[in-house]
mmCIF file of C-alpha atoms in Angstrom:
data_model
loop_
_atom_site.group_PDB
_atom_site.id
_atom_site.type_symbol
_atom_site.label_atom_id
_atom_site.label_comp_id
_atom_site.label_asym_id
_atom_site.label_seq_id
_atom_site.Cartn_x
_atom_site.Cartn_y
_atom_site.Cartn_z
ATOM 1 C CA MET A 813 -16.914 76.936 23.594
ATOM 2 C CA ARG A 814 -19.783 74.575 22.833
ATOM 3 C CA ILE A 815 -20.381 72.808 19.551
ATOM 4 C CA ALA A 816 -23.723 73.690 18.014
ATOM 5 C CA ARG A 817 -25.920 70.769 17.002
ATOM 6 C CA THR A 818 -23.494 68.095 18.112
ATOM 7 C CA THR A 819 -24.909 64.590 18.493
ATOM 8 C CA THR A 820 -23.105 61.884 20.432
ATOM 9 C CA ILE A 821 -22.923 58.432 18.886
ATOM 10 C CA ALA A 822 -22.079 55.731 21.441
ATOM 11 C CA PHE A 823 -21.146 52.516 19.646
ATOM 12 C CA GLY A 824 -21.904 49.204 21.358
ATOM 13 C CA ALA A 825 -18.823 47.125 22.183
ATOM 14 C CA ALA A 826 -20.038 44.283 19.981
ATOM 15 C CA ALA A 827 -20.817 46.471 16.986
ATOM 16 C CA ALA A 828 -17.644 45.789 15.042
ATOM 17 C CA LEU A 829 -17.592 42.114 15.962
ATOM 18 C CA LEU A 830 -21.269 41.200 15.763
ATOM 19 C CA GLY A 831 -22.665 43.688 13.276
ATOM 20 C CA THR A 832 -25.058 45.412 15.662
ATOM 21 C CA ALA A 833 -25.784 49.092 15.232
ATOM 22 C CA GLY A 834 -24.733 51.631 17.820
ATOM 23 C CA SER A 835 -27.096 53.738 19.855
ATOM 24 C CA VAL A 836 -27.589 57.462 19.317
ATOM 25 C CA THR A 837 -27.926 59.931 22.138
ATOM 26 C CA ALA A 838 -29.083 63.374 21.032
ATOM 27 C CA THR A 839 -28.516 65.815 23.853
ATOM 28 C CA ALA A 840 -28.183 69.510 24.455
ATOM 29 C CA SER A 841 -25.158 68.743 26.627
ATOM 30 C CA ASP A 842 -21.674 67.952 25.362
ATOM 31 C CA GLU A 843 -21.262 65.489 28.267
ATOM 32 C CA PRO A 844 -23.062 62.225 27.311
ATOM 33 C CA ALA A 845 -23.155 59.237 29.618
ATOM 34 C CA ARG A 846 -20.304 56.780 29.213
ATOM 35 C CA GLN A 847 -21.012 53.773 27.033
ATOM 36 C CA PRO A 848 -18.881 50.804 25.945
ATOM 37 C CA GLY A 849 -16.511 51.525 23.065
ATOM 38 C CA TRP A 850 -16.587 50.176 19.521
ATOM 39 C CA GLN A 851 -13.752 47.721 18.972
ATOM 40 C CA VAL A 852 -11.931 46.740 15.762
ATOM 41 C CA PRO A 853 -9.660 43.685 16.171
ATOM 42 C CA VAL A 854 -6.407 42.523 14.639
ATOM 43 C CA TYR A 855 -5.881 38.786 14.243
ATOM 44 C CA ALA A 856 -2.865 36.546 14.531
ATOM 45 C CA GLY A 857 -1.871 35.589 10.988
ATOM 46 C CA PRO A 858 -1.040 32.073 9.805
ATOM 47 C CA GLY A 859 2.706 32.604 10.131
ATOM 48 C CA GLY A 860 5.355 30.439 8.545
ATOM 49 C CA SER A 861 7.008 33.223 6.573
ATOM 50 C CA ALA A 862 10.518 34.480 7.161
ATOM 51 C CA PRO A 863 10.643 37.363 9.662
ATOM 52 C CA THR A 864 10.351 40.863 8.190
ATOM 53 C CA VAL A 865 11.013 44.336 9.574
ATOM 54 C CA ILE A 866 9.464 47.697 8.629
ATOM 55 C CA GLU A 867 10.845 50.454 10.861
ATOM 56 C CA ASP A 868 10.394 54.234 10.903
ATOM 57 C CA THR A 869 13.547 55.434 12.605
ATOM 58 C CA ALA A 870 12.737 59.104 11.948
ATOM 59 C CA ALA A 871 9.484 58.870 13.928
ATOM 60 C CA THR A 872 11.395 57.392 16.859
ATOM 61 C CA LYS A 873 13.498 60.547 17.095
ATOM 62 C CA ALA A 874 10.851 63.140 16.120
ATOM 63 C CA ALA A 875 9.336 65.552 18.634
ATOM 64 C CA PRO A 876 5.687 64.848 19.586
ATOM 65 C CA THR A 877 2.987 67.023 18.028
ATOM 66 C CA VAL A 878 0.172 65.658 20.193
ATOM 67 C CA GLN A 879 0.194 64.348 23.750
ATOM 68 C CA PHE A 880 -1.075 60.856 24.561
ATOM 69 C CA LYS A 881 -2.197 60.108 28.122
ATOM 70 C CA VAL A 882 -2.404 56.356 28.750
ATOM 71 C CA THR A 883 -4.025 54.547 31.670
ATOM 72 C CA TYR A 884 -2.657 50.998 31.898
ATOM 73 C CA VAL A 885 -4.617 48.120 33.410
ATOM 74 C CA GLY A 886 -2.839 44.830 34.087
ATOM 75 C CA PHE A 887 0.280 45.572 32.029
ATOM 76 C CA SER A 888 3.718 44.201 32.844
ATOM 77 C CA ALA A 889 6.683 46.573 32.702
ATOM 78 C CA PRO A 890 7.935 45.138 29.356
ATOM 79 C CA ALA A 891 4.447 45.422 27.799
ATOM 80 C CA LYS A 892 4.100 48.992 29.049
ATOM 81 C CA ALA A 893 7.495 49.938 27.601
ATOM 82 C CA ALA A 894 6.576 48.499 24.183
ATOM 83 C CA PHE A 895 3.212 50.283 24.284
ATOM 84 C CA GLN A 896 4.917 53.590 25.036
ATOM 85 C CA ARG A 897 7.271 53.167 22.072
ATOM 86 C CA ALA A 898 4.234 52.747 19.815
ATOM 87 C CA VAL A 899 2.583 55.805 21.381
ATOM 88 C CA ASN A 900 5.698 57.872 20.726
ATOM 89 C CA LYS A 901 5.580 56.999 17.028
ATOM 90 C CA TRP A 902 1.938 58.074 16.755
ATOM 91 C CA ALA A 903 2.559 61.241 18.789
ATOM 92 C CA ALA A 904 5.122 62.332 16.193
ATOM 93 C CA LYS A 905 2.707 61.781 13.279
ATOM 94 C CA LEU A 906 -0.539 63.420 14.440
ATOM 95 C CA SER A 907 -1.222 66.998 15.500
ATOM 96 C CA SER A 908 -3.846 68.273 17.928
ATOM 97 C CA PRO A 909 -4.059 70.864 20.713
ATOM 98 C CA VAL A 910 -6.106 68.366 22.729
ATOM 99 C CA PRO A 911 -4.384 65.397 24.429
ATOM 100 C CA ILE A 912 -5.515 61.946 23.293
ATOM 101 C CA THR A 913 -6.542 59.779 26.241
ATOM 102 C CA VAL A 914 -6.207 55.998 26.088
ATOM 103 C CA ARG A 915 -7.346 53.206 28.382
ATOM 104 C CA ALA A 916 -5.275 50.092 27.661
ATOM 105 C CA SER A 917 -6.113 46.786 29.349
ATOM 106 C CA TRP A 918 -4.505 43.369 29.382
ATOM 107 C CA GLU A 919 -7.230 40.728 29.332
ATOM 108 C CA PRO A 920 -8.470 37.523 27.655
ATOM 109 C CA LEU A 921 -9.830 38.129 24.149
ATOM 110 C CA GLY A 922 -11.522 35.953 21.548
ATOM 111 C CA SER A 923 -9.917 33.171 19.566
ATOM 112 C CA ASN A 924 -6.866 34.293 17.585
ATOM 113 C CA ILE A 925 -7.413 37.995 18.421
ATOM 114 C CA LEU A 926 -4.200 39.810 19.327
ATOM 115 C CA GLY A 927 -5.838 43.098 20.242
ATOM 116 C CA SER A 928 -8.801 45.351 19.625
ATOM 117 C CA ALA A 929 -9.432 49.068 19.946
ATOM 118 C CA GLY A 930 -11.716 51.899 18.986
ATOM 119 C CA PRO A 931 -13.164 55.204 20.162
ATOM 120 C CA SER A 932 -15.502 55.622 23.109
ATOM 121 C CA TYR A 933 -17.751 57.930 21.101
ATOM 122 C CA GLY A 934 -18.428 59.436 17.729
ATOM 123 C CA TRP A 935 -19.629 63.002 17.311
ATOM 124 C CA THR A 936 -21.888 64.214 14.530
ATOM 125 C CA MET A 937 -20.635 67.469 13.035
ATOM 126 C CA GLY A 938 -22.084 68.733 9.785
ATOM 127 C CA GLY A 939 -23.978 65.477 9.299
ATOM 128 C CA VAL A 940 -20.842 63.293 9.506
ATOM 129 C CA ILE A 941 -19.585 61.253 12.469
ATOM 130 C CA TYR A 942 -16.052 61.969 13.705
ATOM 131 C CA ILE A 943 -14.398 59.719 16.254
ATOM 132 C CA ASP A 944 -13.399 61.171 19.638
ATOM 133 C CA ALA A 945 -9.859 62.310 18.911
ATOM 134 C CA ILE A 946 -10.726 63.999 15.614
ATOM 135 C CA ALA A 947 -13.854 65.612 17.068
ATOM 136 C CA ASN A 948 -11.805 66.941 19.984
ATOM 137 C CA LYS A 949 -9.279 68.407 17.558
ATOM 138 C CA LYS A 950 -12.062 70.111 15.606
ATOM 139 C CA ALA A 951 -13.665 71.448 18.797
ATOM 140 C CA GLY A 952 -10.368 72.555 20.322
ATOM 141 C CA ARG A 953 -11.211 70.848 23.599
ATOM 142 C CA ASP A 954 -12.044 67.496 25.161
ATOM 143 C CA LEU A 955 -15.731 66.860 24.478
ATOM 144 C CA ASP A 956 -16.079 64.065 27.023
ATOM 145 C CA SER A 957 -14.201 62.673 30.008
ATOM 146 C CA ALA A 958 -14.289 59.069 28.746
ATOM 147 C CA PRO A 959 -11.053 57.835 27.132
ATOM 148 C CA ASP A 960 -10.758 58.759 23.475
ATOM 149 C CA ILE A 961 -9.434 55.269 22.717
ATOM 150 C CA VAL A 962 -10.322 52.044 24.502
ATOM 151 C CA ALA A 963 -7.743 49.361 23.696
ATOM 152 C CA ARG A 964 -7.540 45.748 24.819
ATOM 153 C CA PHE A 965 -4.707 43.265 24.327
ATOM 154 C CA SER A 966 -4.781 39.519 24.674
ATOM 155 C CA SER A 967 -3.506 37.850 27.809
ATOM 156 C CA ASN A 968 -4.239 34.501 26.094
ATOM 157 C CA PHE A 969 -1.011 34.653 24.063
ATOM 158 C CA SER A 970 2.203 33.472 25.703
ATOM 159 C CA ASN A 971 4.385 34.182 22.660
ATOM 160 C CA TRP A 972 4.504 37.980 22.704
ATOM 161 C CA HIS A 973 7.694 39.817 21.794
ATOM 162 C CA PHE A 974 8.187 42.983 23.875
ATOM 163 C CA GLY A 975 11.750 43.829 22.924
ATOM 164 C CA THR A 976 13.127 46.746 20.948
ATOM 165 C CA GLY A 977 14.597 44.454 18.295
ATOM 166 C CA PRO A 978 12.629 42.622 15.579
ATOM 167 C CA ALA A 979 10.271 39.805 16.544
ATOM 168 C CA PRO A 980 11.690 36.357 15.726
ATOM 169 C CA ARG A 981 9.668 33.599 14.093
ATOM 170 C CA GLY A 982 7.124 32.219 16.534
ATOM 171 C CA LYS A 983 6.719 35.542 18.373
ATOM 172 C CA TYR A 984 4.168 38.340 17.820
ATOM 173 C CA ASP A 985 5.561 41.849 18.026
ATOM 174 C CA PHE A 986 3.573 43.682 20.663
ATOM 175 C CA GLU A 987 4.712 47.140 19.579
ATOM 176 C CA SER A 988 3.400 46.434 16.057
ATOM 177 C CA VAL A 989 0.033 45.277 17.405
ATOM 178 C CA VAL A 990 -0.271 48.424 19.534
ATOM 179 C CA MET A 991 0.630 50.613 16.542
ATOM 180 C CA HIS A 992 -2.138 48.885 14.571
ATOM 181 C CA GLU A 993 -4.797 49.258 17.249
ATOM 182 C CA LEU A 994 -3.978 52.883 17.944
ATOM 183 C CA GLY A 995 -4.518 53.407 14.209
ATOM 184 C CA HIS A 996 -8.109 52.238 14.630
ATOM 185 C CA GLY A 997 -8.467 54.390 17.712
ATOM 186 C CA VAL A 998 -7.534 57.554 15.811
ATOM 187 C CA GLY A 999 -9.971 56.855 12.988
ATOM 188 C CA PHE A 1000 -8.939 54.034 10.650
ATOM 189 C CA LEU A 1001 -12.396 52.474 10.669
ATOM 190 C CA GLY A 1002 -15.729 52.763 8.932
ATOM 191 C CA ALA A 1003 -19.381 51.981 9.515
ATOM 192 C CA GLY A 1004 -19.558 49.290 6.832
ATOM 193 C CA ARG A 1005 -21.318 46.058 7.722
ATOM 194 C CA VAL A 1006 -23.398 43.364 6.050
ATOM 195 C CA ASN A 1007 -26.393 41.669 7.684
ATOM 196 C CA GLY A 1008 -27.650 38.807 5.562
ATOM 197 C CA ASN A 1009 -27.279 40.249 2.065
ATOM 198 C CA LEU A 1010 -27.993 43.851 3.037
ATOM 199 C CA GLY A 1011 -25.147 46.334 3.298
ATOM 200 C CA THR A 1012 -24.742 49.703 4.960
ATOM 201 C CA VAL A 1013 -21.996 52.255 5.573
ATOM 202 C CA ARG A 1014 -24.001 54.194 8.144
ATOM 203 C CA PHE A 1015 -24.728 54.234 11.856
ATOM 204 C CA SER A 1016 -28.234 55.496 12.533
ATOM 205 C CA GLY A 1017 -28.346 57.104 9.114
ATOM 206 C CA LYS A 1018 -24.932 58.827 9.242
ATOM 207 C CA ASN A 1019 -21.505 58.036 7.816
ATOM 208 C CA ILE A 1020 -18.253 58.087 9.718
ATOM 209 C CA SER A 1021 -15.804 60.449 8.005
ATOM 210 C CA TYR A 1022 -13.936 57.368 6.667
ATOM 211 C CA ASP A 1023 -17.051 56.247 4.763
ATOM 212 C CA ARG A 1024 -17.141 59.402 2.652
ATOM 213 C CA PHE A 1025 -14.090 58.203 0.681
ATOM 214 C CA THR A 1026 -14.843 54.521 0.007
ATOM 215 C CA LYS A 1027 -15.691 53.397 -3.517
ATOM 216 C CA LEU A 1028 -16.649 50.348 -5.556
ATOM 217 C CA GLY A 1029 -13.665 50.296 -7.896
ATOM 218 C CA SER A 1030 -10.361 52.102 -8.133
ATOM 219 C CA GLN A 1031 -11.131 54.759 -10.725
ATOM 220 C CA ALA A 1032 -11.740 58.425 -9.983
ATOM 221 C CA SER A 1033 -15.191 57.951 -11.539
ATOM 222 C CA SER A 1034 -16.020 54.826 -9.468
ATOM 223 C CA PRO A 1035 -19.210 55.106 -7.391
ATOM 224 C CA LEU A 1036 -19.017 56.153 -3.756
ATOM 225 C CA LEU A 1037 -20.464 53.536 -1.404
ATOM 226 C CA TRP A 1038 -22.241 56.080 0.790
ATOM 227 C CA LYS A 1039 -24.297 57.231 -2.198
ATOM 228 C CA MET A 1040 -25.649 53.707 -2.817
ATOM 229 C CA PRO A 1041 -29.060 52.780 -1.339
ATOM 230 C CA ASP A 1042 -28.712 52.124 2.379
ATOM 231 C CA ASN A 1043 -29.456 48.608 3.678
ATOM 232 C CA SER A 1044 -29.536 47.294 0.129
ATOM 233 C CA VAL A 1045 -28.414 44.128 -1.642
ATOM 234 C CA LYS A 1046 -26.461 46.360 -4.037
ATOM 235 C CA LEU A 1047 -24.389 47.780 -1.190
ATOM 236 C CA GLY A 1048 -24.054 44.362 0.460
ATOM 237 C CA ASN A 1049 -22.630 42.962 -2.778
ATOM 238 C CA ALA A 1050 -20.268 45.927 -3.112
ATOM 239 C CA LEU A 1051 -18.897 45.441 0.407
ATOM 240 C CA ARG A 1052 -18.116 41.787 -0.461
ATOM 241 C CA SER A 1053 -16.795 42.439 -3.971
ATOM 242 C CA ASN A 1054 -13.026 42.397 -3.320
ATOM 243 C CA ASN A 1055 -13.162 45.696 -5.192
ATOM 244 C CA VAL A 1056 -13.481 48.368 -2.487
ATOM 245 C CA TYR A 1057 -11.045 51.292 -2.401
ATOM 246 C CA PHE A 1058 -10.354 54.341 -0.271
ATOM 247 C CA ASP A 1059 -9.947 57.235 -2.675
ATOM 248 C CA SER A 1060 -8.824 60.765 -1.894
ATOM 249 C CA THR A 1061 -6.368 63.218 -3.405
ATOM 250 C CA LYS A 1062 -4.072 62.714 -0.413
ATOM 251 C CA VAL A 1063 -4.100 58.928 -0.742
ATOM 252 C CA ARG A 1064 -3.432 59.109 -4.476
ATOM 253 C CA ALA A 1065 -0.515 61.469 -3.845
ATOM 254 C CA ALA A 1066 0.943 58.979 -1.339
ATOM 255 C CA ASN A 1067 0.250 55.899 -3.468
ATOM 256 C CA GLY A 1068 1.632 56.692 -6.894
ATOM 257 C CA GLY A 1069 -1.627 58.154 -8.208
ATOM 258 C CA ARG A 1070 -3.712 55.140 -7.157
ATOM 259 C CA ALA A 1071 -6.569 54.662 -4.698
ATOM 260 C CA ALA A 1072 -5.837 52.322 -1.753
ATOM 261 C CA LYS A 1073 -7.414 48.882 -1.842
ATOM 262 C CA LEU A 1074 -9.383 47.853 1.256
ATOM 263 C CA TYR A 1075 -9.992 44.355 2.564
ATOM 264 C CA ALA A 1076 -13.376 43.280 1.159
ATOM 265 C CA PRO A 1077 -13.490 39.469 0.810
ATOM 266 C CA GLY A 1078 -16.446 37.620 -0.739
ATOM 267 C CA ALA A 1079 -17.502 36.377 2.710
ATOM 268 C CA TRP A 1080 -18.120 39.301 5.066
ATOM 269 C CA ARG A 1081 -15.796 39.237 8.091
ATOM 270 C CA GLN A 1082 -17.229 41.541 10.729
ATOM 271 C CA GLY A 1083 -14.479 43.556 12.361
ATOM 272 C CA SER A 1084 -11.985 42.754 9.581
ATOM 273 C CA SER A 1085 -13.730 43.590 6.303
ATOM 274 C CA TYR A 1086 -13.757 47.214 5.144
ATOM 275 C CA SER A 1087 -11.838 48.733 8.080
ATOM 276 C CA HIS A 1088 -8.426 47.407 6.968
ATOM 277 C CA LEU A 1089 -6.132 47.635 3.980
ATOM 278 C CA ASP A 1090 -6.138 44.618 1.678
ATOM 279 C CA GLU A 1091 -3.821 41.853 2.861
ATOM 280 C CA SER A 1092 -2.929 40.593 -0.630
ATOM 281 C CA THR A 1093 -2.110 44.065 -1.963
ATOM 282 C CA TYR A 1094 -0.051 45.059 1.078
ATOM 283 C CA PRO A 1095 1.444 41.750 2.317
ATOM 284 C CA GLN A 1096 3.967 41.113 5.044
ATOM 285 C CA GLY A 1097 7.072 43.189 4.358
ATOM 286 C CA ASN A 1098 5.210 45.897 2.440
ATOM 287 C CA PRO A 1099 5.744 49.426 3.865
ATOM 288 C CA ASN A 1100 1.942 49.879 4.027
ATOM 289 C CA SER A 1101 1.147 46.575 5.753
ATOM 290 C CA LEU A 1102 0.489 47.880 9.289
ATOM 291 C CA MET A 1103 -3.270 48.293 8.848
ATOM 292 C CA THR A 1104 -4.091 44.934 7.241
ATOM 293 C CA TYR A 1105 -6.417 42.675 9.239
ATOM 294 C CA ALA A 1106 -3.749 40.239 10.517
ATOM 295 C CA ILE A 1107 -0.199 40.343 11.843
ATOM 296 C CA ASN A 1108 1.972 37.251 11.488
ATOM 297 C CA ASP A 1109 4.507 35.903 13.920
ATOM 298 C CA GLY A 1110 7.910 37.341 13.059
ATOM 299 C CA GLU A 1111 6.260 40.357 11.398
ATOM 300 C CA THR A 1112 7.626 43.627 12.794
ATOM 301 C CA ILE A 1113 5.812 46.730 11.459
ATOM 302 C CA ARG A 1114 6.767 49.869 13.343
ATOM 303 C CA SER A 1115 5.752 52.391 10.715
ATOM 304 C CA GLN A 1116 2.283 53.658 9.837
ATOM 305 C CA GLY A 1117 3.089 53.775 6.119
ATOM 306 C CA LYS A 1118 2.352 56.591 3.691
ATOM 307 C CA ILE A 1119 -1.103 55.308 2.751
ATOM 308 C CA THR A 1120 -2.347 55.129 6.348
ATOM 309 C CA MET A 1121 -1.142 58.633 7.132
ATOM 310 C CA ALA A 1122 -2.709 60.017 3.938
ATOM 311 C CA LEU A 1123 -5.992 58.263 4.785
ATOM 312 C CA LEU A 1124 -6.046 59.735 8.280
ATOM 313 C CA LYS A 1125 -5.315 63.229 6.959
ATOM 314 C CA SER A 1126 -8.236 62.779 4.541
ATOM 315 C CA ILE A 1127 -10.725 62.031 7.329
ATOM 316 C CA GLY A 1128 -9.885 64.929 9.619
ATOM 317 C CA TRP A 1129 -6.288 64.824 10.798
#
């Protein structure tokens, strides 16, 4: 079955890090050419805090409801084992008839970056962009042969923790970092960016499904960002207001009736701002801290958290 009026959005690899827009390929075929994936990083936090552990033991034992197929490049056996444990936790939380394909590589990354990941493509359906894995679920088949998630992990760090137990102080828990980056790969990301003082939550005029739920303010009546003028100072100020929230009925149900605060510091941080939960609201040790922009040494987070799962269900899962 083919998807009528489906447009492929191929995001440049530097888009999340450098603020460049992705390219759009409109084609009658559902098989676009491969293009580099759009990456969202997680940073090494400042550390110094006592080690903490957030674990979802039920997910460890639960049966998978989607299949992940991972191609490993340059991984050691301990790193591969930790990666697979993270995959198993995601496979028990998401549901799709279409396997999710992942290319995971071990390579040097930028300063202080633990890992980065994102989809190979986005697909426009009904005027909204859905990342690979969600689009495949909606279509009921694999729309493209490229990996649904492209993930990279830093070979620069010598203080990784690959074990099944909690990470001690001075070590970064690899399983937690993989859990975080797979979260971006399955859709925890938006199109928000600021160039100069001008803000947008669109790629080539379209929102990612995530962007349809972001607001300036935490109230039900707060204005949606995607309805603000595109490439405007007003939207640029909103994205740097420290007052951006993801608001949906599912998130409110999971968060005690409240919208979820996103990371939106006064100085725009490309790749960190907007596509993460707020670090101060969900600090180390909080059950919803997996998808904040940084992971500290000694911070073990092996649970997606209720807010993250509610957010993902809101955008198409």
